[in-house]
GROMACS .gro file of C-alpha atoms in nm:
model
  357
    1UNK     CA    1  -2.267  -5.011   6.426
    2UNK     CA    2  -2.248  -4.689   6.133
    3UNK     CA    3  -2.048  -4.406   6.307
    4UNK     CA    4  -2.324  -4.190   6.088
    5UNK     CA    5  -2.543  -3.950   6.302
    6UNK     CA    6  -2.908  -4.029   6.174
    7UNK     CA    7  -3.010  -3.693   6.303
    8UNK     CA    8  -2.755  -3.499   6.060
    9UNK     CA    9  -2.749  -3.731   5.759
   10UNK     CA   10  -3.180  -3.738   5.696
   11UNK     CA   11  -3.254  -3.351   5.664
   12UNK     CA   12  -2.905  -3.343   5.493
   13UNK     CA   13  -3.033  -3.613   5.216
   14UNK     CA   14  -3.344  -3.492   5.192
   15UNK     CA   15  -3.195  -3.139   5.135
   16UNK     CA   16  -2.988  -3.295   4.862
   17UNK     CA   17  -3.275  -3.478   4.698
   18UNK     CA   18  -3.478  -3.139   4.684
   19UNK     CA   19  -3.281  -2.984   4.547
   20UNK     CA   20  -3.178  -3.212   4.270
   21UNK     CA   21  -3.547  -3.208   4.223
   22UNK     CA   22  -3.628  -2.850   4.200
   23UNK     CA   23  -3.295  -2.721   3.987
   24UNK     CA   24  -3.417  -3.044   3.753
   25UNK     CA   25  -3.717  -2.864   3.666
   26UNK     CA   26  -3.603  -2.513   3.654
   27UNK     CA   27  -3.348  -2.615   3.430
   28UNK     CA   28  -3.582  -2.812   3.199
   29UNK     CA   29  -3.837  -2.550   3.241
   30UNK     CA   30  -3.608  -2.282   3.107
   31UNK     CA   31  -3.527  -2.527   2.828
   32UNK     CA   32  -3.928  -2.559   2.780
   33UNK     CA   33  -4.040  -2.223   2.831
   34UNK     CA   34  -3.750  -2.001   2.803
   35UNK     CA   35  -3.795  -1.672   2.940
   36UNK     CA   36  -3.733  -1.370   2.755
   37UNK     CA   37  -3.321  -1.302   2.682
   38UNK     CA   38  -3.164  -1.095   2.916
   39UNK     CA   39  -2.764  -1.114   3.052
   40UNK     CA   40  -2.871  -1.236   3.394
   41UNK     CA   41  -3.024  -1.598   3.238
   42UNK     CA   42  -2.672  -1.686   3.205
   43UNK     CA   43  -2.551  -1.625   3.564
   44UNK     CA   44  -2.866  -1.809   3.669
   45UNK     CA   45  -2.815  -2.075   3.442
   46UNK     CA   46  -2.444  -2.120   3.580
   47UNK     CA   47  -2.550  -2.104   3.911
   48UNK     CA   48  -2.821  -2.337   3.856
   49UNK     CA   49  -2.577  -2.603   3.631
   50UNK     CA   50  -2.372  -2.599   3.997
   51UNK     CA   51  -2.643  -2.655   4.215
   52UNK     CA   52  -2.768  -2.963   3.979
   53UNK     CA   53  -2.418  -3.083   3.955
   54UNK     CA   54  -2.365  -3.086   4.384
   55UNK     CA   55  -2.712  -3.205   4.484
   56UNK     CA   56  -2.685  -3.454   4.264
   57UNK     CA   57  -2.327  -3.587   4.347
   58UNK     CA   58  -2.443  -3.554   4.703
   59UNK     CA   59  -2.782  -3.718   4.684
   60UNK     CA   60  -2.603  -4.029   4.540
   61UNK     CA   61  -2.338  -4.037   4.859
   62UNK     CA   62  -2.629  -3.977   5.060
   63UNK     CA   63  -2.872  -4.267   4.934
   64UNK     CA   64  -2.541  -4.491   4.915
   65UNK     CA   65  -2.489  -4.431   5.282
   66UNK     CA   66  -2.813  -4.548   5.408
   67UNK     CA   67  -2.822  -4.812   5.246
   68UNK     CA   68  -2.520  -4.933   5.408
   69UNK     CA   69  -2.587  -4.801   5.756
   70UNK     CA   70  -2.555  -5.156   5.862
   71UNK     CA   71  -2.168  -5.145   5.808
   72UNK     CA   72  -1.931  -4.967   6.051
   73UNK     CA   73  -1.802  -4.728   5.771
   74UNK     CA   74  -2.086  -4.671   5.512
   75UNK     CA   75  -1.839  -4.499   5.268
   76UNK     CA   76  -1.504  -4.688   5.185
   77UNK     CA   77  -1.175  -4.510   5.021
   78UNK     CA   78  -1.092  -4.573   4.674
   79UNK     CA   79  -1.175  -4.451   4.355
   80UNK     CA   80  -1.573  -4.412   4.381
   81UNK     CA   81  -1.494  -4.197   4.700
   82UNK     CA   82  -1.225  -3.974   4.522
   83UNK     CA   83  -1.480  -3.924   4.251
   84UNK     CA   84  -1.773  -3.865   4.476
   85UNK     CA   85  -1.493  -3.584   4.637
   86UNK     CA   86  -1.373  -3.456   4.321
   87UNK     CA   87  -1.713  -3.337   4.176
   88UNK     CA   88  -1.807  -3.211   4.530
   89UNK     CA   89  -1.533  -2.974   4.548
   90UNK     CA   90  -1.568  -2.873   4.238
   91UNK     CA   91  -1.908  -2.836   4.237
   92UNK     CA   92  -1.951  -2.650   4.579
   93UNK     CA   93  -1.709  -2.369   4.449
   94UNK     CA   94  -1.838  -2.315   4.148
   95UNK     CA   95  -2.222  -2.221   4.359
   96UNK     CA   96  -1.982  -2.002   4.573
   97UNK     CA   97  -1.822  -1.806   4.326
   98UNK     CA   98  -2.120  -1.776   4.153
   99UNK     CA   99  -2.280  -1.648   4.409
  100UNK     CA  100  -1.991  -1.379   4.430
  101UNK     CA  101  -2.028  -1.302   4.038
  102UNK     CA  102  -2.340  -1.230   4.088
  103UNK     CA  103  -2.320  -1.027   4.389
  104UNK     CA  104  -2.027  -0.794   4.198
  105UNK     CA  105  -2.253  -0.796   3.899
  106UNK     CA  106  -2.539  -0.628   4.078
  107UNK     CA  107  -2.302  -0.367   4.292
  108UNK     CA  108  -2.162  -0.294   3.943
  109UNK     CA  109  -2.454  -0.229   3.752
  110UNK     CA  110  -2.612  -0.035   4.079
  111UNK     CA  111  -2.273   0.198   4.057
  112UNK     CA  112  -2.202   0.214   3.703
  113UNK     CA  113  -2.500   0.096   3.476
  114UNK     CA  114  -2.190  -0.057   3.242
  115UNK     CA  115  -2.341  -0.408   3.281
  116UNK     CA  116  -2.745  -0.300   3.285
  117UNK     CA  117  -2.719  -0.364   2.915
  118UNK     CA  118  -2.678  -0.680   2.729
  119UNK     CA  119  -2.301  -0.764   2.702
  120UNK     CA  120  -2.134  -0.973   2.423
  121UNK     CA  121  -2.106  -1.312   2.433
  122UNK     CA  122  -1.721  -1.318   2.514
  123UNK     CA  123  -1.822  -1.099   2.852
  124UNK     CA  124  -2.081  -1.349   2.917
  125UNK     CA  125  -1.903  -1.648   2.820
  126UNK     CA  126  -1.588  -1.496   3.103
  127UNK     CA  127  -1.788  -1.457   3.367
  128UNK     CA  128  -1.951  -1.773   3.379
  129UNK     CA  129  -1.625  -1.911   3.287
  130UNK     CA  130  -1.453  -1.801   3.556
  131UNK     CA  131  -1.697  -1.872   3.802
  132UNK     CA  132  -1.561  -2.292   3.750
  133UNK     CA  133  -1.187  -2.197   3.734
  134UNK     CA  134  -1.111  -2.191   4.092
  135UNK     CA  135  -1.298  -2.468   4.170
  136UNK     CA  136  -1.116  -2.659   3.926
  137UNK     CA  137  -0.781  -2.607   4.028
  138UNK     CA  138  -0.891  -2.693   4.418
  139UNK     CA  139  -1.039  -3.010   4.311
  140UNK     CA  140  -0.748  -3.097   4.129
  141UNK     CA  141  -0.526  -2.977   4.389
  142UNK     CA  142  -0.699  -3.217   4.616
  143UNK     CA  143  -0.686  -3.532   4.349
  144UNK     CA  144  -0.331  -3.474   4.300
  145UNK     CA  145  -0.235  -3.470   4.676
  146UNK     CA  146  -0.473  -3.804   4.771
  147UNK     CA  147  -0.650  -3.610   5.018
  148UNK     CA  148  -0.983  -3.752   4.954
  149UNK     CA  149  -1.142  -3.951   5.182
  150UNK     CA  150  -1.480  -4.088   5.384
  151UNK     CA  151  -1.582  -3.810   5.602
  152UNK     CA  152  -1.845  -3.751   5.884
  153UNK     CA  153  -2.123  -3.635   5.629
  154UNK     CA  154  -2.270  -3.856   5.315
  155UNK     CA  155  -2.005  -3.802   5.119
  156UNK     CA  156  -1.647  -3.809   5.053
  157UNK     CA  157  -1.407  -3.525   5.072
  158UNK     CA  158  -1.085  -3.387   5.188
  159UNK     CA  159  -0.990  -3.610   5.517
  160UNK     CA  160  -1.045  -3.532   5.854
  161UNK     CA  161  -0.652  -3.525   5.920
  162UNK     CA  162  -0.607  -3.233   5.647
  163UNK     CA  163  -0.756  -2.966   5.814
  164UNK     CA  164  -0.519  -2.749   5.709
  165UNK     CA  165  -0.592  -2.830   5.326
  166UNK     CA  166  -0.945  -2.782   5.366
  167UNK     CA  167  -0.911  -2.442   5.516
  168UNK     CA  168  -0.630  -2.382   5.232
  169UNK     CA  169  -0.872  -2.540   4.957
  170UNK     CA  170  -1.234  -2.460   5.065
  171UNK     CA  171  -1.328  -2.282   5.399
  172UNK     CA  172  -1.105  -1.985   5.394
  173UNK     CA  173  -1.220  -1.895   5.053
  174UNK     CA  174  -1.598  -1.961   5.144
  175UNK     CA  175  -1.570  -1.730   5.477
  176UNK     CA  176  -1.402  -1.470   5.247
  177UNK     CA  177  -1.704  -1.456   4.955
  178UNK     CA  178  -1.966  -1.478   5.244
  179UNK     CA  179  -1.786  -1.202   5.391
  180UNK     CA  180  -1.793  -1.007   5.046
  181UNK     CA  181  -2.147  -1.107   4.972
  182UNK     CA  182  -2.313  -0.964   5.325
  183UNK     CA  183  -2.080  -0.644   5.295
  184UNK     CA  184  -2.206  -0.590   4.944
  185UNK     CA  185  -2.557  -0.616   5.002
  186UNK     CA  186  -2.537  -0.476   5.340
  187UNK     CA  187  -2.393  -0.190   5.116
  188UNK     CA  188  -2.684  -0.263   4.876
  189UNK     CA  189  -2.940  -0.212   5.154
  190UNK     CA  190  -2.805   0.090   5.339
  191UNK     CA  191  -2.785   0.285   4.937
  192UNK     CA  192  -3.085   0.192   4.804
  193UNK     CA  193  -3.288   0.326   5.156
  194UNK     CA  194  -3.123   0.645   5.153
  195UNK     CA  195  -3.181   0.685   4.824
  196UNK     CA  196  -3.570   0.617   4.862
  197UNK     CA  197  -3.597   0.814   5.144
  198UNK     CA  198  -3.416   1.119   4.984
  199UNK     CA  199  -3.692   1.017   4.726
  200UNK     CA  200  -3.947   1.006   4.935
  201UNK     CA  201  -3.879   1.398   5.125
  202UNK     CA  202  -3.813   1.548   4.745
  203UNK     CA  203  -4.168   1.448   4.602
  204UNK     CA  204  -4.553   1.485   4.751
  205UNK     CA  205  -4.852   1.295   4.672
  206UNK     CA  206  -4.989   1.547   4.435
  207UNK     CA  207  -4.750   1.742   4.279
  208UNK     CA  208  -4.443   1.672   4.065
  209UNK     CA  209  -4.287   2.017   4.096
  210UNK     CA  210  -4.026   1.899   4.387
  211UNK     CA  211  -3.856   1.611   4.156
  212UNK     CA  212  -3.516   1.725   4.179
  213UNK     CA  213  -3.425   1.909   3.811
  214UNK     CA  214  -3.208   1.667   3.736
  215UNK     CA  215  -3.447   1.389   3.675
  216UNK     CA  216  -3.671   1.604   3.479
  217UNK     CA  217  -3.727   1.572   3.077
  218UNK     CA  218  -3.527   1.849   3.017
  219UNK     CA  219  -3.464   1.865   2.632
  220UNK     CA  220  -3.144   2.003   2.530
  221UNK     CA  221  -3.023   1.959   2.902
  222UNK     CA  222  -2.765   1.806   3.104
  223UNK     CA  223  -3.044   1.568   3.254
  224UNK     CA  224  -3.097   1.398   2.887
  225UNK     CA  225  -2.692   1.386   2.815
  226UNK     CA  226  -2.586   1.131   3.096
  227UNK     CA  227  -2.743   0.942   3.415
  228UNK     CA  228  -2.532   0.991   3.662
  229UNK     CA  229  -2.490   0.762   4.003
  230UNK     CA  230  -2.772   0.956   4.201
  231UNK     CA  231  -2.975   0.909   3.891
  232UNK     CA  232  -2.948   0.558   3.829
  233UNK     CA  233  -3.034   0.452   4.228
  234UNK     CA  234  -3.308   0.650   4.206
  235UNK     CA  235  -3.461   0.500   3.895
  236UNK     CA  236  -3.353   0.125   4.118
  237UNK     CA  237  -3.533   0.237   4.383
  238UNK     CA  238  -3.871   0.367   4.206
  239UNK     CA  239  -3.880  -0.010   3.980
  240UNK     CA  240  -3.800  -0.150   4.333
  241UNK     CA  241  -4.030  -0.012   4.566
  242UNK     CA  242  -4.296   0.162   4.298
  243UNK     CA  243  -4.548  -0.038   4.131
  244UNK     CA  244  -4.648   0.111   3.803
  245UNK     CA  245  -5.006   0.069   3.704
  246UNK     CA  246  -5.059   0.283   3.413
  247UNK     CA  247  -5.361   0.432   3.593
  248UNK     CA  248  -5.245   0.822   3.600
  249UNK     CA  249  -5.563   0.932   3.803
  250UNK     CA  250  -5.511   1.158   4.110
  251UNK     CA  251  -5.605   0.806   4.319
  252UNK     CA  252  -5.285   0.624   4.144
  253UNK     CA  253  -5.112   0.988   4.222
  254UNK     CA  254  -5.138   0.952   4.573
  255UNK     CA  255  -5.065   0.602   4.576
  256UNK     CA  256  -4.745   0.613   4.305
  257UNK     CA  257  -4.643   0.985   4.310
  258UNK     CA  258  -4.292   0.861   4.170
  259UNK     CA  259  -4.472   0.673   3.830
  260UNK     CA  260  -4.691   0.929   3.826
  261UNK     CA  261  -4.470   1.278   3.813
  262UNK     CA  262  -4.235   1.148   3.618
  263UNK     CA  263  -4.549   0.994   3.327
  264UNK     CA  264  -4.691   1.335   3.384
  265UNK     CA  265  -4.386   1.609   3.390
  266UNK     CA  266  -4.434   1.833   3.081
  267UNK     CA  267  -4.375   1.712   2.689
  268UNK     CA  268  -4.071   1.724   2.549
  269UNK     CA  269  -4.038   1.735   2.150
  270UNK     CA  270  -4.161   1.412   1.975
  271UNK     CA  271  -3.789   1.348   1.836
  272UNK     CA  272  -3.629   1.421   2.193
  273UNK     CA  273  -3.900   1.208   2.348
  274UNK     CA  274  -3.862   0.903   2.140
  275UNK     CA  275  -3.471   0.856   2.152
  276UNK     CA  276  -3.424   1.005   2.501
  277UNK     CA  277  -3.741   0.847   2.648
  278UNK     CA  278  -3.672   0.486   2.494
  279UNK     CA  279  -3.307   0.473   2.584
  280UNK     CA  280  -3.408   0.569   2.960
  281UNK     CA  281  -3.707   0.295   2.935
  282UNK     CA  282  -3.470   0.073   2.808
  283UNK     CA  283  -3.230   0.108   3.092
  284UNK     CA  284  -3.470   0.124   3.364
  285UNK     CA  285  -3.588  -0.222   3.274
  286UNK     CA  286  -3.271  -0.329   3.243
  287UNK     CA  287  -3.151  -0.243   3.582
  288UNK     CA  288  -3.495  -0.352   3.732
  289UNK     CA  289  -3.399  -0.727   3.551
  290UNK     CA  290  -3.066  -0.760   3.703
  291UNK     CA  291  -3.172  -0.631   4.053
  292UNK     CA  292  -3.387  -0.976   4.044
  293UNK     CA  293  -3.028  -1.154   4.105
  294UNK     CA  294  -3.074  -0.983   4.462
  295UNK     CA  295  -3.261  -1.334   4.622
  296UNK     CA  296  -2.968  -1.562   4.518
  297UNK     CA  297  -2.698  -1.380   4.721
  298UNK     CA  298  -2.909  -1.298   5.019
  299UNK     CA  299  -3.050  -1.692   5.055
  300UNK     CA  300  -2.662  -1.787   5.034
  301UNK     CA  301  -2.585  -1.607   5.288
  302UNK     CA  302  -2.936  -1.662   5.552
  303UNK     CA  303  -2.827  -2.067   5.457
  304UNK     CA  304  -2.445  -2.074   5.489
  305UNK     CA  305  -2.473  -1.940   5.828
  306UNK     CA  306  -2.514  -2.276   6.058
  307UNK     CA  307  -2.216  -2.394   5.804
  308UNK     CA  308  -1.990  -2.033   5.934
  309UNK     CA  309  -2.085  -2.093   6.274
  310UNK     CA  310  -1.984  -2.468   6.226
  311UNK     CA  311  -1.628  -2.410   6.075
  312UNK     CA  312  -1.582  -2.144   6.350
  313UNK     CA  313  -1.722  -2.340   6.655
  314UNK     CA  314  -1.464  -2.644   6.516
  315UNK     CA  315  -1.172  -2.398   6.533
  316UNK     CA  316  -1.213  -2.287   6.871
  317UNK     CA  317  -1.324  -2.605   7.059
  318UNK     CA  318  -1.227  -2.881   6.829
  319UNK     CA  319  -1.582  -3.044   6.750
  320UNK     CA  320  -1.937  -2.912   6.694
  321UNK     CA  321  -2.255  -2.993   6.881
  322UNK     CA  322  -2.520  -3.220   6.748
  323UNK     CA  323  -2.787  -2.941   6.688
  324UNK     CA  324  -2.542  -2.716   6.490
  325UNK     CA  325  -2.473  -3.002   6.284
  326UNK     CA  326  -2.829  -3.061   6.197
  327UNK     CA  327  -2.863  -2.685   6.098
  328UNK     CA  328  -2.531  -2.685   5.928
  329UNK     CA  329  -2.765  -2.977   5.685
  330UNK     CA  330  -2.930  -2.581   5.588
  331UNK     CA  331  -2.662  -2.570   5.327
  332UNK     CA  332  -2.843  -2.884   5.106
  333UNK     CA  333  -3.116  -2.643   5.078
  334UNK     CA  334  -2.921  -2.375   4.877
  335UNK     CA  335  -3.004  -2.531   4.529
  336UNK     CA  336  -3.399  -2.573   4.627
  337UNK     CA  337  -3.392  -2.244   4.738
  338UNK     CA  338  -3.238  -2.084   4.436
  339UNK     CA  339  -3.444  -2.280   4.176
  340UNK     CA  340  -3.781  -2.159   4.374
  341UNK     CA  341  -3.647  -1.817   4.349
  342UNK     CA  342  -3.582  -1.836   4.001
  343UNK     CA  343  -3.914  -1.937   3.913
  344UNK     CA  344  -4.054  -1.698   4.091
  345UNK     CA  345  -3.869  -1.414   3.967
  346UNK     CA  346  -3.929  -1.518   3.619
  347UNK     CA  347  -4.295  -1.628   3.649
  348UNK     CA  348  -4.215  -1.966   3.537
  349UNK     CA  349  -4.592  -2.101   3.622
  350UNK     CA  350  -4.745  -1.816   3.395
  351UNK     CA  351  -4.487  -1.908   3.130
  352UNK     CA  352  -4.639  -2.280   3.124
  353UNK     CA  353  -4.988  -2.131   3.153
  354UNK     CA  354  -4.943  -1.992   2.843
  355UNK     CA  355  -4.760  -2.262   2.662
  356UNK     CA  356  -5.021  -2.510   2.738
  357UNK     CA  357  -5.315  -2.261   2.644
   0.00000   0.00000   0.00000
C-alpha cells in the first residue's frame, strides 16, 4: 500500500496544476499583450518565471505519484528524484526572495521615492538577479551533499533524516523573509492610515484652504523644490484611497475633496506649471504603479501561514496533524494567486479586448 496521504497530495496537485495553468497564461499574455513599460514588469515577471518554474516541477512529481499509488514508495531515489529536488529548491527560493525584493522595493520607494522612477537596466537586471542567487547556492549545496531524497509530499527534496539541513538550507530563511515581509507591510499599513487620516482632519468637503502649505502650488517655493517623506505618503495615500474622476463639480468635491483641492488650488505661471506640474504627475503615477506590487507580498504571507504553523508544530511535537497538512497544500496556490493578481492589476482582459477589436 502507497505511504501517500490522499487527503494532502489531491488539493496539493491540483494547487500545482493551477498554478502552472494560470502563470502559463499571464506569462504568454504579457508576451501577447504587453502592458505598458514600467520597472515593476520586471519583478513581476521574475516572480512569475519562479512560480512557472515550481508548479511545474511540482505538478510533474505530483501526476508521477498518482500514477504509481499502487507501489509502496511512489517516488524512488536516483537521479530523476535529485532533479525533481534540485529545481524545487531552487525554484521555491527564488518566489521567496522575490517576494522579499519586492516587499523592500515598495518600503523603499514609499520612504525615499529613489526607485518610483524607471531605473537602468543594470539596477533592474541586479535585482532580479539576485533574487535566484541564493537559491542557487542552496540547491547546489544540497546536490553536492546527496541530501535529496523521496519525501512525504509529491516530490523529492532534502531527506527526512536532514532536518537540520533543511532548516540550514530552506526553513530558517523562509521564517526570516515572512517575518520581514508582515513587519514591512504591517509597517506599510500602520503609515499609510496615519497618513490618510492626518489627510483626512487637514481638508473639508468644500474647501481647499486647510491643505497643509506645503502641498500647495507654491511657485518659487520650498513646496515646488523637493517632496519630502510627508509629501510623498500623502500623494500614496490620495492615488490609493482617492478615485479621480475628472468631474471638478461641487458633487465630485464632496465626494473627492483631495482630487479636487489640489485640481482646483490657484494657477501658478504656465512655465512653473508645466515643468513642476508634469514632474509631480509623473511621480505620482509612478508611485501609484509600484504600490500595485502590494497583493504579491500580502497573498505570500495569508498562504505561507498553514506552511509556518507546519514547520513550527513539527519542531515542538515531532509530526503535524492531518488537517494542517491539508492546509499547509495552501502554499501550491501561491503561483495561481499571483498570476490572478497580476492580471488584475494590469487589466489584462481589457488589454485582449482591445487587441482583438
Amino acid at each position: 500500500m502507497s505511504s501517500i496521504n490522499l487527503a494532502v497530495a489531491i488539493p496539493t496537485l491540483v494547487g500545482s496544476i493551477l498554478s502552472l495553468l494560470a502563470t502559463s497564461i499571464a506569462l504568454v499574455a504579457h508576451v501577447v499583450a504587453p502592458p505598458g513599460r514600467h520597472f515593476r514588469h520586471a519583478l513581476i515577471l521574475n516572480l512569475l518565471i519562479a512560480d512557472g518554474i515550481n508548479s511545474l516541477n511540482n505538478s510533474i512529481s505530483g501526476i508521477f505519484t498518482m500514477i504509481n499509488l499502487d507501489k509502496p514508495e511512489p517516488l524512488s531515489p536516483g537521479p530523476a528524484c535529485n532533479a525533481n529536488a534540485f529545481v524545487g529548491q531552487f525554484s521555491v527560493q527564488a518566489v521567496d526572495f522575490n517576494i522579499l525584493i519586492m516587499s523592500i522595493t515598495v518600503l523603499f520607494t514609499l520612504r525615499t521615492r529613489r526607485l518610483s522612477a524607471e531605473p537602468s537596466r543594470l539596477t533592474i537586471t541586479s535585482l532580479c538577479a539576485l533574487a535566484w542567487v541564493p537559491s542557487i547556492i542552496t540547491s547546489s549545496i544540497g546536490m553536492g551533499l546527496d541530501a535529496y531524497g523521496p519525501v512525504s509530499g509529491n516530490w523529492c527534496w532534502i531527506s527526512s533524516e536532514r532536518a537540520s539541513l533543511r532548516y540550514a538550507l530552506t526553513h530558517s530563511w523562509r521564517m526570516a523573509i515572512f517575518l520581514a515581509t508582515f513587519v514591512i507591510y504591517t509597517y506599510i499599513y500602520i503609515h499609510l492610515k496615519r497618513t490618510f487620516n492626518r489627510f483626512a482632519l487637514s481638508t473639508t468637503p468644500t474647501t481647499n484652504h486647510n491643505i497643509p502649505g506645503e502641498h500647495q502650488h507654491q511657485v518659487g517655493g520650498k513646496a515646488n523644490d523637493s517632496l519630502d517623506t510627508t509629501d510623498t505618503s500623502e500623494i500614496i495615500v490620495k492615488k490609493t484611497f482617492y478615485i479621480d474622476t475628472g468631474d471638478h463639480s461641487p458633487a465630485a468635491a464632496a465626494a473627492n475633496p483631495v482630487s479636487f483641492a489640489s485640481a482646483t488650488h490657484g494657477e501658478p505661471t504656465p512655465t512653473t506649471a508645466t515643468s513642476t506640474g508634469g514632474a509631480r504627475h509623473a511621480s505620482r503615477n509612478n508611485l501609484r504603479r509600484m504600490l500595485l506590487l502590494n497583493g504579491y507580498p500580502v497573498l505570500y504571507i495569508v498562504l505561507w501561514i498553514p506552511g509556518i504553523a507546519t514547520r513550527l508544530t513539527e519542531a515542538v511535537r515531532g509530526s503535524s496533524p492531518t488537517w494542517l497538512l491539508v492546509m499547509q497544500s495552501s502554499t501550491q496556490y501561491i503561483g495561481l494567486a499571483n498570476a490572478v493578481t497580476y492580471s488584475w492589476n494590469e487589466k489584462m482582459t481589457d488589454r485582449f479586448k482591445r487587441l482583438l477589436s
